[in-house]
Short mmCIF file of C-alpha atoms in Angstrom, two decimals:
data_model
loop_
_atom_site.label_atom_id
_atom_site.label_comp_id
_atom_site.label_asym_id
_atom_site.label_seq_id
_atom_site.Cartn_x
_atom_site.Cartn_y
_atom_site.Cartn_z
CA UNK W 1 -10.31 -8.45 11.47
CA UNK W 2 -7.14 -8.05 13.51
CA UNK W 3 -5.47 -4.74 12.75
CA UNK W 4 -2.70 -5.31 15.30
CA UNK W 5 -1.60 -8.54 13.63
CA UNK W 6 -2.05 -6.90 10.24
CA UNK W 7 0.38 -4.15 11.25
CA UNK W 8 2.94 -6.65 12.52
CA UNK W 9 2.63 -8.67 9.32
CA UNK W 10 3.17 -5.59 7.14
CA UNK W 11 6.22 -4.51 9.12
CA UNK W 12 7.85 -7.94 8.90
CA UNK W 13 7.25 -8.10 5.16
CA UNK W 14 8.51 -4.53 4.68
CA UNK W 15 11.73 -5.40 6.54
CA UNK W 16 12.62 -8.20 4.14
CA UNK W 17 12.28 -6.20 0.89
CA UNK W 18 15.33 -4.24 -0.26
CA UNK W 19 14.83 -1.01 -2.22
CA UNK W 20 16.68 -2.49 -5.20
CA UNK W 21 14.13 -5.36 -5.24
CA UNK W 22 11.42 -2.88 -6.23
CA UNK W 23 13.45 -0.50 -8.39
CA UNK W 24 14.17 2.16 -5.75
CA UNK W 25 17.63 3.63 -5.10
CA UNK W 26 19.34 2.24 -2.00
CA UNK W 27 20.96 5.48 -0.85
CA UNK W 28 23.91 5.74 1.51
CA UNK W 29 22.33 5.83 4.93
CA UNK W 30 19.53 3.46 5.80
CA UNK W 31 18.40 2.91 9.36
CA UNK W 32 15.98 0.12 8.50
CA UNK W 33 16.84 -3.30 7.06
CA UNK W 34 14.24 -3.12 4.29
CA UNK W 35 11.93 -0.56 2.82
CA UNK W 36 11.04 2.61 4.66
CA UNK W 37 7.38 3.26 5.41
CA UNK W 38 7.47 6.17 2.98
CA UNK W 39 8.69 3.87 0.22
CA UNK W 40 5.87 1.37 0.78
CA UNK W 41 3.37 4.23 0.72
CA UNK W 42 4.87 5.47 -2.54
CA UNK W 43 4.71 2.01 -4.12
CA UNK W 44 1.07 1.52 -3.10
CA UNK W 45 -0.14 5.00 -3.96
CA UNK W 46 -1.21 5.61 -0.35
CA UNK W 47 -0.35 8.52 1.89
CA UNK W 48 2.50 8.01 4.32
CA UNK W 49 0.18 8.78 7.24
CA UNK W 50 -2.31 6.12 6.10
CA UNK W 51 0.39 3.46 5.77
CA UNK W 52 1.86 4.34 9.18
CA UNK W 53 -1.62 3.95 10.72
CA UNK W 54 -2.00 0.53 9.08
CA UNK W 55 1.35 -0.62 10.39
CA UNK W 56 0.54 0.65 13.87
CA UNK W 57 -2.69 -1.36 13.85
CA UNK W 58 -4.98 1.64 13.75
CA UNK W 59 -7.22 3.33 11.26
CA UNK W 60 -9.98 1.91 9.14
CA UNK W 61 -10.20 -1.49 7.51
CA UNK W 62 -8.08 -1.37 4.31
CA UNK W 63 -9.91 -1.77 1.02
CA UNK W 64 -9.41 -4.73 -1.26
CA UNK W 65 -7.63 -2.41 -3.71
CA UNK W 66 -5.20 -1.32 -0.98
CA UNK W 67 -4.55 -4.94 -0.02
CA UNK W 68 -3.81 -5.78 -3.66
CA UNK W 69 -1.40 -2.82 -3.86
CA UNK W 70 0.31 -3.91 -0.63
CA UNK W 71 0.61 -7.46 -1.97
CA UNK W 72 2.35 -6.21 -5.09
CA UNK W 73 4.59 -3.69 -3.32
CA UNK W 74 5.73 -6.17 -0.67
CA UNK W 75 6.14 -9.00 -3.20
CA UNK W 76 3.89 -11.35 -1.25
CA UNK W 77 3.47 -14.95 -2.25
CA UNK W 78 -0.07 -16.17 -2.87
CA UNK W 79 -0.22 -17.69 0.64
CA UNK W 80 1.06 -14.47 2.22
CA UNK W 81 -1.44 -12.46 0.19
CA UNK W 82 -4.26 -14.71 1.36
CA UNK W 83 -3.09 -14.27 4.96
CA UNK W 84 -3.03 -10.49 4.50
CA UNK W 85 -6.65 -10.53 3.26
CA UNK W 86 -7.69 -12.76 6.17
CA UNK W 87 -6.04 -10.44 8.72
CA UNK W 88 -7.89 -7.50 7.15
CA UNK W 89 -11.21 -9.34 7.21
CA UNK W 90 -11.63 -9.18 3.45
CA UNK W 91 -12.67 -11.98 1.07
CA UNK W 92 -9.86 -13.62 -0.84
CA UNK W 93 -9.48 -12.48 -4.45
CA UNK W 94 -10.64 -14.99 -7.00
CA UNK W 95 -7.92 -16.91 -8.76
CA UNK W 96 -7.70 -15.69 -12.30
CA UNK W 97 -9.58 -12.53 -11.26
CA UNK W 98 -8.47 -8.96 -11.85
CA UNK W 99 -4.79 -9.88 -11.31
CA UNK W 100 -5.04 -12.11 -14.38
CA UNK W 101 -6.64 -9.34 -16.48
CA UNK W 102 -4.55 -7.85 -19.25
CA UNK W 103 -5.23 -4.17 -19.94
CA UNK W 104 -6.66 -3.56 -23.43
CA UNK W 105 -3.79 -1.19 -24.22
CA UNK W 106 -1.31 -3.97 -23.51
CA UNK W 107 -3.28 -6.36 -25.73
CA UNK W 108 -3.18 -3.77 -28.51
CA UNK W 109 0.59 -3.45 -28.12
CA UNK W 110 0.98 -7.24 -28.23
CA UNK W 111 -1.13 -7.41 -31.38
CA UNK W 112 1.25 -4.92 -33.05
CA UNK W 113 4.24 -7.12 -32.22
CA UNK W 114 3.03 -9.94 -34.46
CA UNK W 115 6.54 -11.11 -35.39
CA UNK W 116 7.97 -10.88 -31.89
CA UNK W 117 7.42 -13.38 -29.09
CA UNK W 118 5.97 -11.69 -25.99
CA UNK W 119 4.59 -12.74 -22.62
CA UNK W 120 2.67 -10.77 -19.99
CA UNK W 121 3.98 -11.42 -16.46
CA UNK W 122 2.90 -9.92 -13.15
CA UNK W 123 4.95 -9.62 -9.98
CA UNK W 124 2.41 -11.81 -8.14
CA UNK W 125 2.91 -15.56 -8.11
#
């Protein structure tokens, strides 16, 4: 596990994502090229303090659930996601694992749309 490299990786990925890419307002004054730390924390469901610690290379080892949330929020490719898990010292998620799972409520909705074509797509590649 290399928390320093993990923090650098997160910052570089955060810098390349624009607020409009993830459905956030851009606002008038932005001092950072990409997302603010607070915005990443909001998108992942983490506290701002926790995310800042991750980016600074401190704190505890992030959970697999947090890594999955970061992968989605930062729009990581599969290779980038795998690199993130390796930096955090976590096993790689199985292909076709929980990311491929469709929530039962969504399946129920799809069943009700019998005459309408529909497809379930995630933001992960």
